[in-house]
């Protein structure tokens, strides 16, 4: 094995099965530009494409992924095919090497301009647990839950890059012991481990996207932490749903994994009963075998399985557009909290501690119900790639700062 940075160990992070896109800068060159993670390196995609005379150079040579997202699926496929050749065919090694930087030396940024943001509620295990906790006197799943993927519109302007500190939100809450609301810093600050999707190809108002057209519109997949203030949320959410309890910050992972990297990760979703309406039925499986891990201050606290989500991202896109609402390049939608049937598969502290009644004991001897100032939460994920390889999603991380 030579010392070429193009030779990477078979089990290295970000091997040839992933080739995720991100936006980076370096200390010596603060311009933001498009990069592709490969092992311990990042390829400067714009400069490599220019040097290779690639026909798509213009769409990858900008300050972020916006132009690539807008370019559409034929171009996405062309870029990925070229990248695979450049990075894995030894004949290209000498040409590619000058466009690599050490991954440890880059600063990562928000990868694209976020347009609209929708968050769904698609895990049956999560929705059942939350229903039991928030509405103990009612059926945990509302009558609509198995007929449509429930969602709400979030706040796109507060989607932040992984690593951004999260200031504890302040607001109104009504403790059960009080008759009127009190004001102050949230005391039940939580995470939600989710998977995010970004739209590339837009639609016009009036147009619908069918379940089977998902891959023509969605460019890629990343990790998302929907920071949630449970005390603000519990007081404000009736009857219009989440508002300030979730709008203060949402963190996303910096590397966008293209949908085409996930062919080997596609699985049948759980059986749906009742059968959904025809516009929510597709001919291909779009369950995805992503295995998430949630760490609190470095300690593994949950391993949520994305393959068990009741509604798929393809169904969510079809539902989001069935009324003729248009899509814009950069629209983000999130799966909803990913939880499985086991306690150690729950994707938020609300469930993991059963609303604070069953504190988590961390290996350092401390206990947690909800997040404390200084706590750091990191979500990672992998998925199976072709031929026993692994697709790596990197991580989304954030630390809690005291309220202002
Ligand atoms: O059931 C409720 O009242 C609220 C549930 C949520 O917390 C909404 C949400 O963000 C959905 C999710 O992440 O699954
Ligand atoms: Ca959420
Ligand atoms: Mg949020």
CSV table of C-alpha atoms and ligand atoms in Angstrom, one decimal:
chain,number,residue,atom,x,y,z
A,1,UNK,CA,0.0,0.0,0.0
A,2,UNK,CA,1.4,3.4,-0.9
A,3,UNK,CA,1.1,6.5,1.2
A,4,UNK,CA,-1.4,8.0,-1.3
A,5,UNK,CA,-4.3,9.5,0.5
A,6,UNK,CA,-6.5,7.7,-2.1
A,7,UNK,CA,-5.7,4.4,-0.5
A,8,UNK,CA,-8.1,4.1,2.4
A,9,UNK,CA,-8.7,1.2,4.8
A,10,UNK,CA,-11.8,-1.0,3.9
A,11,UNK,CA,-13.4,-0.1,7.2
A,12,UNK,CA,-12.5,3.6,7.1
A,13,UNK,CA,-15.2,6.2,7.7
A,14,UNK,CA,-16.6,7.7,4.5
A,15,UNK,CA,-15.3,5.0,2.1
A,16,UNK,CA,-16.3,4.8,-1.6
A,17,UNK,CA,-19.9,3.7,-0.7
A,18,UNK,CA,-20.7,7.0,0.9
A,19,UNK,CA,-19.2,10.0,-1.0
A,20,UNK,CA,-21.3,12.6,0.8
A,21,UNK,CA,-21.4,16.2,-0.1
A,22,UNK,CA,-20.7,19.1,2.3
A,23,UNK,CA,-19.5,22.7,2.4
A,24,UNK,CA,-16.2,23.5,4.0
A,25,UNK,CA,-13.5,26.2,4.5
A,26,UNK,CA,-10.0,26.0,5.8
A,27,UNK,CA,-7.9,28.4,8.0
A,28,UNK,CA,-5.8,29.3,5.0
A,29,UNK,CA,-8.7,29.6,2.6
A,30,UNK,CA,-11.9,30.9,4.2
A,31,UNK,CA,-14.0,30.7,1.1
A,32,UNK,CA,-16.9,28.2,1.5
A,33,UNK,CA,-16.8,25.5,-1.2
A,34,UNK,CA,-18.2,22.1,-2.0
A,35,UNK,CA,-16.4,19.1,-0.6
A,36,UNK,CA,-16.7,15.4,-0.8
A,37,UNK,CA,-15.6,13.4,2.3
A,38,UNK,CA,-13.4,10.4,1.4
A,39,UNK,CA,-11.6,8.6,4.3
A,40,UNK,CA,-9.6,11.2,6.2
A,41,UNK,CA,-9.7,13.7,3.4
A,42,UNK,CA,-12.1,16.1,1.7
A,43,UNK,CA,-12.0,16.5,-2.1
A,44,UNK,CA,-12.4,20.1,-3.3
A,45,UNK,CA,-15.1,19.2,-5.8
A,46,UNK,CA,-15.1,22.5,-7.7
A,47,UNK,CA,-11.4,22.6,-8.3
A,48,UNK,CA,-11.2,18.9,-9.2
A,49,UNK,CA,-14.1,19.2,-11.6
A,50,UNK,CA,-12.5,22.3,-13.3
A,51,UNK,CA,-9.1,20.5,-13.6
A,52,UNK,CA,-10.8,17.4,-15.1
A,53,UNK,CA,-12.8,19.5,-17.5
A,54,UNK,CA,-16.0,18.0,-16.2
A,55,UNK,CA,-19.1,19.2,-17.9
A,56,UNK,CA,-20.8,19.7,-14.5
A,57,UNK,CA,-18.0,21.9,-13.1
A,58,UNK,CA,-20.2,25.0,-13.0
A,59,UNK,CA,-22.8,23.5,-10.6
A,60,UNK,CA,-20.2,22.2,-8.1
A,61,UNK,CA,-17.9,25.2,-8.1
A,62,UNK,CA,-20.0,27.5,-6.0
A,63,UNK,CA,-20.1,28.4,-2.3
A,64,UNK,CA,-22.6,25.7,-1.3
A,65,UNK,CA,-24.7,22.8,-2.7
A,66,UNK,CA,-27.6,25.0,-4.0
A,67,UNK,CA,-26.7,24.7,-7.7
A,68,UNK,CA,-26.1,21.0,-7.6
A,69,UNK,CA,-29.4,20.5,-5.8
A,70,UNK,CA,-31.2,22.4,-8.5
A,71,UNK,CA,-29.4,20.6,-11.4
A,72,UNK,CA,-31.6,17.5,-11.1
A,73,UNK,CA,-31.1,13.8,-11.0
A,74,UNK,CA,-29.3,13.2,-14.3
A,75,UNK,CA,-26.6,15.6,-13.1
A,76,UNK,CA,-26.5,14.1,-9.6
A,77,UNK,CA,-25.9,10.7,-11.1
A,78,UNK,CA,-23.2,12.0,-13.5
A,79,UNK,CA,-21.3,13.7,-10.6
A,80,UNK,CA,-21.4,10.6,-8.4
A,81,UNK,CA,-20.2,8.4,-11.3
A,82,UNK,CA,-17.3,10.8,-12.0
A,83,UNK,CA,-16.4,11.0,-8.3
A,84,UNK,CA,-16.3,7.2,-8.0
A,85,UNK,CA,-14.0,7.0,-10.9
A,86,UNK,CA,-11.7,9.9,-9.8
A,87,UNK,CA,-11.4,8.5,-6.2
A,88,UNK,CA,-11.2,4.8,-6.8
A,89,UNK,CA,-9.5,4.4,-10.2
A,90,UNK,CA,-5.7,4.5,-9.7
A,91,UNK,CA,-5.3,6.0,-13.1
A,92,UNK,CA,-6.8,9.3,-11.7
A,93,UNK,CA,-4.9,9.3,-8.4
A,94,UNK,CA,-2.2,11.8,-9.5
A,95,UNK,CA,-4.7,14.2,-10.9
A,96,UNK,CA,-7.0,14.1,-7.9
A,97,UNK,CA,-4.4,14.3,-5.1
A,98,UNK,CA,-3.8,18.0,-5.4
A,99,UNK,CA,-7.5,18.7,-4.7
A,100,UNK,CA,-7.6,16.8,-1.4
A,101,UNK,CA,-7.3,18.4,2.1
A,102,UNK,CA,-7.1,16.7,5.4
A,103,UNK,CA,-10.6,16.3,6.9
A,104,UNK,CA,-9.2,17.3,10.3
A,105,UNK,CA,-8.3,20.7,8.9
A,106,UNK,CA,-11.7,21.7,7.5
A,107,UNK,CA,-14.5,23.7,9.1
A,108,UNK,CA,-17.9,22.5,8.0
A,109,UNK,CA,-20.8,24.8,7.3
A,110,UNK,CA,-24.5,24.5,6.5
A,111,UNK,CA,-24.4,22.6,3.2
A,112,UNK,CA,-27.2,24.4,1.4
A,113,UNK,CA,-29.7,27.3,1.7
A,114,UNK,CA,-32.6,25.9,3.6
A,115,UNK,CA,-35.9,26.8,2.0
A,116,UNK,CA,-39.0,25.5,3.9
A,117,UNK,CA,-38.9,23.0,6.8
A,118,UNK,CA,-41.5,20.4,7.7
A,119,UNK,CA,-41.2,17.9,10.5
A,120,UNK,CA,-43.2,14.6,10.5
A,121,UNK,CA,-44.2,12.3,13.3
A,122,UNK,CA,-43.7,8.9,11.6
A,123,UNK,CA,-42.5,6.5,14.2
A,124,UNK,CA,-45.4,4.4,15.6
A,125,UNK,CA,-43.3,3.7,18.7
A,126,UNK,CA,-42.5,7.3,19.3
A,127,UNK,CA,-46.0,8.6,18.6
A,128,UNK,CA,-47.5,5.9,20.9
A,129,UNK,CA,-45.1,6.8,23.8
A,130,UNK,CA,-45.6,10.5,23.4
A,131,UNK,CA,-49.4,10.0,23.2
A,132,UNK,CA,-49.3,8.0,26.5
A,133,UNK,CA,-47.2,10.7,28.2
A,134,UNK,CA,-49.0,13.8,26.9
A,135,UNK,CA,-52.5,12.5,26.8
A,136,UNK,CA,-52.8,9.6,29.3
A,137,UNK,CA,-56.6,9.7,29.2
A,138,UNK,CA,-56.8,9.2,25.4
A,139,UNK,CA,-55.9,6.6,22.8
A,140,UNK,CA,-52.2,7.2,22.2
A,141,UNK,CA,-52.5,7.4,18.4
A,142,UNK,CA,-55.0,9.9,17.1
A,143,UNK,CA,-57.6,8.6,14.6
A,144,UNK,CA,-55.8,10.1,11.7
A,145,UNK,CA,-52.3,8.7,12.5
A,146,UNK,CA,-52.5,5.5,10.4
A,147,UNK,CA,-54.2,7.3,7.5
A,148,UNK,CA,-51.7,10.1,6.8
A,149,UNK,CA,-48.2,11.1,7.8
A,150,UNK,CA,-48.8,13.8,10.4
A,151,UNK,CA,-46.5,16.8,10.2
A,152,UNK,CA,-46.1,20.5,11.0
A,153,UNK,CA,-44.3,23.4,9.5
A,154,UNK,CA,-41.1,24.2,11.4
A,155,UNK,CA,-38.8,27.2,11.3
A,156,UNK,CA,-36.2,27.0,8.5
A,157,UNK,CA,-34.3,30.1,9.7
A,158,UNK,CA,-33.2,28.4,12.9
A,159,UNK,CA,-31.8,25.3,11.2
A,160,UNK,CA,-28.1,25.4,12.2
A,161,UNK,CA,-25.0,23.5,11.3
A,162,UNK,CA,-23.7,20.7,13.5
A,163,UNK,CA,-21.5,22.0,16.3
A,164,UNK,CA,-23.5,25.2,16.8
A,165,UNK,CA,-24.1,25.8,20.5
A,166,UNK,CA,-27.7,25.7,21.5
A,167,UNK,CA,-28.9,28.4,24.0
A,168,UNK,CA,-31.5,27.1,26.4
A,169,UNK,CA,-34.8,28.6,25.3
A,170,UNK,CA,-37.0,30.7,27.6
A,171,UNK,CA,-40.7,31.0,27.5
A,172,UNK,CA,-44.1,30.2,29.1
A,173,UNK,CA,-44.8,26.9,30.8
A,174,UNK,CA,-47.4,25.8,33.2
A,175,UNK,CA,-46.2,23.4,35.8
A,176,UNK,CA,-49.0,21.0,36.9
A,177,UNK,CA,-48.8,22.5,40.4
A,178,UNK,CA,-49.6,26.1,39.2
A,179,UNK,CA,-52.9,27.5,38.1
A,180,UNK,CA,-51.3,30.1,35.8
A,181,UNK,CA,-48.2,30.0,33.6
A,182,UNK,CA,-44.8,30.9,34.7
A,183,UNK,CA,-42.0,32.5,32.6
A,184,UNK,CA,-38.4,31.4,32.5
A,185,UNK,CA,-35.8,29.1,31.1
A,186,UNK,CA,-37.1,25.7,29.9
A,187,UNK,CA,-36.5,23.0,32.5
A,188,UNK,CA,-37.4,20.1,30.3
A,189,UNK,CA,-35.0,20.6,27.3
A,190,UNK,CA,-34.9,17.5,25.1
A,191,UNK,CA,-33.5,16.2,21.8
A,192,UNK,CA,-35.2,14.3,19.0
A,193,UNK,CA,-33.1,12.0,16.9
A,194,UNK,CA,-34.3,12.3,13.3
A,195,UNK,CA,-33.4,11.8,9.7
A,196,UNK,CA,-33.6,14.7,7.3
A,197,UNK,CA,-34.2,14.9,3.6
A,198,UNK,CA,-33.4,17.7,1.2
A,199,UNK,CA,-35.4,18.5,-2.0
A,200,UNK,CA,-33.4,19.2,-5.1
A,201,UNK,CA,-35.8,19.3,-8.0
A,202,UNK,CA,-38.7,21.8,-7.3
A,203,UNK,CA,-42.3,21.6,-8.4
A,204,UNK,CA,-44.8,24.3,-9.4
A,205,UNK,CA,-47.9,25.1,-7.4
A,206,UNK,CA,-50.7,22.7,-8.3
A,207,UNK,CA,-48.3,19.8,-9.1
A,208,UNK,CA,-48.1,16.6,-7.0
A,209,UNK,CA,-45.2,14.3,-6.5
A,210,UNK,CA,-46.2,10.6,-6.5
A,211,UNK,CA,-44.6,8.1,-4.1
A,212,UNK,CA,-42.7,6.6,-7.0
A,213,UNK,CA,-41.2,10.0,-8.1
A,214,UNK,CA,-39.4,10.4,-4.7
A,215,UNK,CA,-35.9,9.9,-6.1
A,216,UNK,CA,-36.4,12.4,-8.9
A,217,UNK,CA,-36.9,15.2,-6.3
A,218,UNK,CA,-35.0,14.3,-3.2
A,219,UNK,CA,-31.3,14.8,-3.4
A,220,UNK,CA,-30.0,13.4,-0.2
A,221,UNK,CA,-30.3,12.4,3.4
A,222,UNK,CA,-28.7,13.6,6.7
A,223,UNK,CA,-29.1,13.5,10.4
A,224,UNK,CA,-31.2,16.1,12.3
A,225,UNK,CA,-31.7,16.9,16.0
A,226,UNK,CA,-35.0,18.6,16.6
A,227,UNK,CA,-34.2,20.2,19.9
A,228,UNK,CA,-37.4,20.4,21.9
A,229,UNK,CA,-38.5,22.2,25.0
A,230,UNK,CA,-41.1,19.8,26.5
A,231,UNK,CA,-42.4,22.3,29.1
A,232,UNK,CA,-43.0,25.0,26.5
A,233,UNK,CA,-44.5,22.5,24.1
A,234,UNK,CA,-46.9,20.8,26.6
A,235,UNK,CA,-48.4,24.2,27.5
A,236,UNK,CA,-48.6,25.8,24.0
A,237,UNK,CA,-49.4,23.0,21.5
A,238,UNK,CA,-53.2,22.6,21.8
A,239,UNK,CA,-54.8,23.0,19.3
A,240,UNK,CA,-52.3,24.0,16.6
A,241,UNK,CA,-49.3,21.8,17.4
A,242,UNK,CA,-45.6,22.5,18.0
A,243,UNK,CA,-44.5,26.2,18.0
A,244,UNK,CA,-41.9,27.9,20.2
A,245,UNK,CA,-41.1,24.6,22.0
A,246,UNK,CA,-39.3,23.5,18.8
A,247,UNK,CA,-38.5,26.6,16.7
A,248,UNK,CA,-35.5,27.9,18.7
A,249,UNK,CA,-33.0,25.5,17.0
A,250,UNK,CA,-32.7,22.5,14.8
A,251,UNK,CA,-29.3,21.0,14.1
A,252,UNK,CA,-28.3,19.1,11.0
A,253,UNK,CA,-25.3,17.0,10.1
A,254,UNK,CA,-22.9,18.6,7.6
A,255,UNK,CA,-22.5,15.7,5.2
A,256,UNK,CA,-25.4,15.1,2.8
A,257,UNK,CA,-25.5,11.4,1.7
A,258,UNK,CA,-27.0,11.2,-1.8
A,259,UNK,CA,-30.0,9.0,-2.1
A,260,UNK,CA,-28.2,6.9,-4.7
A,261,UNK,CA,-25.7,5.8,-2.0
A,262,UNK,CA,-28.6,4.1,-0.2
A,263,UNK,CA,-29.7,1.5,-2.7
A,264,UNK,CA,-28.4,-1.4,-0.5
A,265,UNK,CA,-30.0,0.1,2.5
A,266,UNK,CA,-33.5,0.0,1.1
A,267,UNK,CA,-35.9,-2.3,3.0
A,268,UNK,CA,-39.7,-2.9,3.1
A,269,UNK,CA,-41.3,-0.6,5.6
A,270,UNK,CA,-43.4,-2.2,8.4
A,271,UNK,CA,-46.8,-3.5,7.1
A,272,UNK,CA,-49.4,-0.7,7.0
A,273,UNK,CA,-52.9,-1.5,8.3
A,274,UNK,CA,-55.2,-0.1,7.2
A,275,UNK,CA,-53.9,0.2,3.7
A,276,UNK,CA,-53.3,3.9,2.9
A,277,UNK,CA,-55.2,5.8,0.2
A,278,UNK,CA,-53.9,5.2,-3.3
A,279,UNK,CA,-51.8,8.4,-3.4
A,280,UNK,CA,-49.8,7.1,-0.5
A,281,UNK,CA,-49.0,3.7,-2.1
A,282,UNK,CA,-45.8,3.1,-4.1
A,283,UNK,CA,-44.5,0.2,-6.1
A,284,UNK,CA,-41.0,0.2,-4.5
A,285,UNK,CA,-39.8,-0.1,-1.0
A,286,UNK,CA,-38.5,3.1,0.6
A,287,UNK,CA,-37.8,1.9,4.1
A,288,UNK,CA,-34.2,2.7,4.9
A,289,UNK,CA,-32.0,0.6,7.1
A,290,UNK,CA,-30.3,3.5,8.9
A,291,UNK,CA,-28.9,2.6,12.4
A,292,UNK,CA,-28.8,5.7,14.6
A,293,UNK,CA,-26.9,6.1,17.8
A,294,UNK,CA,-27.4,8.9,20.3
A,295,UNK,CA,-24.7,9.9,22.7
A,296,UNK,CA,-25.1,12.2,25.7
A,297,UNK,CA,-21.7,13.6,26.9
A,298,UNK,CA,-20.1,10.7,25.0
A,299,UNK,CA,-22.2,7.9,26.5
A,300,UNK,CA,-24.4,5.8,24.2
A,301,UNK,CA,-28.0,6.3,25.5
A,302,UNK,CA,-30.0,5.0,22.5
A,303,UNK,CA,-29.8,3.1,19.2
A,304,UNK,CA,-32.9,4.0,17.2
A,305,UNK,CA,-33.7,1.8,14.1
A,306,UNK,CA,-34.9,3.9,11.2
A,307,UNK,CA,-36.0,0.8,9.3
A,308,UNK,CA,-39.1,0.6,11.6
A,309,UNK,CA,-40.6,3.9,10.7
A,310,UNK,CA,-44.3,3.5,9.8
A,311,UNK,CA,-44.3,6.2,7.1
A,312,UNK,CA,-41.5,6.4,4.5
A,313,UNK,CA,-39.9,9.6,3.2
A,314,UNK,CA,-41.4,8.8,-0.2
A,315,UNK,CA,-44.9,8.8,1.3
A,316,UNK,CA,-44.2,11.9,3.3
A,317,UNK,CA,-43.2,13.8,0.1
A,318,UNK,CA,-46.3,12.6,-1.7
A,319,UNK,CA,-48.5,13.7,1.2
A,320,UNK,CA,-46.7,17.1,1.5
A,321,UNK,CA,-47.5,17.8,-2.2
A,322,UNK,CA,-50.9,16.2,-2.6
A,323,UNK,CA,-52.7,19.5,-2.1
A,324,UNK,CA,-50.6,21.2,-4.8
A,325,UNK,CA,-48.2,22.9,-2.4
A,326,UNK,CA,-45.0,23.5,-4.4
A,327,UNK,CA,-41.5,22.3,-3.6
A,328,UNK,CA,-38.5,24.5,-3.6
A,329,UNK,CA,-34.9,23.6,-4.0
A,330,UNK,CA,-33.5,23.4,-0.4
A,331,UNK,CA,-36.8,22.3,1.2
A,332,UNK,CA,-36.0,20.2,4.2
A,333,UNK,CA,-38.3,17.7,5.7
A,334,UNK,CA,-37.6,15.5,8.7
A,335,UNK,CA,-38.8,12.0,9.5
A,336,UNK,CA,-39.9,12.7,13.0
A,337,UNK,CA,-38.3,11.2,16.1
A,338,UNK,CA,-36.9,7.7,15.4
A,339,UNK,CA,-37.8,5.3,18.1
A,340,UNK,CA,-38.0,1.5,18.2
A,341,UNK,CA,-39.9,-0.9,20.5
A,342,UNK,CA,-37.1,-1.3,23.1
A,343,UNK,CA,-36.3,1.3,25.8
A,344,UNK,CA,-32.7,1.7,24.5
A,345,UNK,CA,-34.2,2.5,21.0
A,346,UNK,CA,-36.1,5.6,22.0
A,347,UNK,CA,-35.0,8.7,20.2
A,348,UNK,CA,-35.7,11.4,22.9
A,349,UNK,CA,-35.3,11.9,26.6
A,350,UNK,CA,-39.0,12.4,27.1
A,351,UNK,CA,-39.4,8.7,26.2
A,352,UNK,CA,-36.1,7.4,27.6
A,353,UNK,CA,-36.9,8.8,31.0
A,354,UNK,CA,-40.7,8.5,30.7
A,355,UNK,CA,-41.2,12.2,31.1
A,356,UNK,CA,-38.5,12.5,33.8
A,357,UNK,CA,-40.0,9.8,36.1
A,358,UNK,CA,-37.2,7.2,35.3
A,359,UNK,CA,-33.9,9.1,35.2
A,360,UNK,CA,-31.1,7.9,33.0
A,361,UNK,CA,-28.0,6.8,34.9
A,362,UNK,CA,-24.9,7.8,33.0
A,363,UNK,CA,-21.6,5.9,33.5
A,364,UNK,CA,-20.0,8.9,35.1
A,365,UNK,CA,-22.4,8.5,38.0
A,366,UNK,CA,-24.7,11.4,37.1
A,367,UNK,CA,-28.3,11.1,36.3
A,368,UNK,CA,-30.4,12.9,33.7
A,369,UNK,CA,-34.0,13.5,33.2
A,370,UNK,CA,-33.7,16.4,30.7
A,371,UNK,CA,-30.7,18.2,29.3
A,372,UNK,CA,-28.5,20.3,31.7
A,373,UNK,CA,-26.4,23.3,30.7
A,374,UNK,CA,-23.1,22.1,29.2
A,375,UNK,CA,-24.5,18.8,28.0
A,376,UNK,CA,-23.5,17.7,24.6
A,377,UNK,CA,-25.6,15.5,22.4
A,378,UNK,CA,-24.2,13.7,19.3
A,379,UNK,CA,-26.2,11.6,16.8
A,380,UNK,CA,-24.4,9.3,14.4
A,381,UNK,CA,-25.7,6.7,11.9
A,382,UNK,CA,-24.5,4.1,9.4
A,383,UNK,CA,-26.3,2.1,6.8
A,384,UNK,CA,-25.4,-1.0,4.8
A,385,UNK,CA,-23.7,-0.2,1.5
A,386,UNK,CA,-23.2,-2.6,-1.5
A,387,UNK,CA,-21.2,-5.8,-1.1
A,388,UNK,CA,-20.8,-5.6,2.7
A,389,UNK,CA,-19.6,-2.0,2.7
A,390,UNK,CA,-20.9,0.7,5.0
A,391,UNK,CA,-22.5,4.1,4.3
A,392,UNK,CA,-21.5,6.6,7.0
A,393,UNK,CA,-23.6,9.7,7.9
A,394,UNK,CA,-21.0,11.3,10.1
A,395,UNK,CA,-22.6,13.1,13.0
A,396,UNK,CA,-24.8,16.0,14.2
A,397,UNK,CA,-23.7,17.4,17.5
A,398,UNK,CA,-24.6,20.4,19.7
A,399,UNK,CA,-23.9,21.6,23.3
A,400,UNK,CA,-26.4,23.4,25.6
A,401,UNK,CA,-25.5,26.9,26.8
A,402,UNK,CA,-27.4,28.5,29.7
A,403,UNK,CA,-30.4,30.6,28.9
A,404,UNK,CA,-29.8,34.3,28.2
B,1,LIG,O1,-47.9,14.3,20.0
B,1,LIG,C1,-47.6,15.4,20.3
B,1,LIG,O2,-48.3,16.2,20.9
B,1,LIG,C2,-46.2,16.0,19.9
B,1,LIG,C3,-45.2,15.3,19.3
B,1,LIG,C4,-44.0,16.0,18.9
B,1,LIG,O3,-43.1,16.2,19.8
B,1,LIG,C5,-43.9,16.5,17.6
B,1,LIG,C6,-42.6,16.2,16.8
B,1,LIG,O4,-41.7,16.9,16.7
B,1,LIG,C7,-42.8,14.9,16.0
B,1,LIG,C8,-41.6,14.0,16.0
B,1,LIG,O5,-40.5,14.4,16.0
B,1,LIG,O6,-41.9,12.8,15.8
B,2,LIG,CA1,-39.5,16.4,15.8
B,3,LIG,MG1,-36.7,22.2,16.0
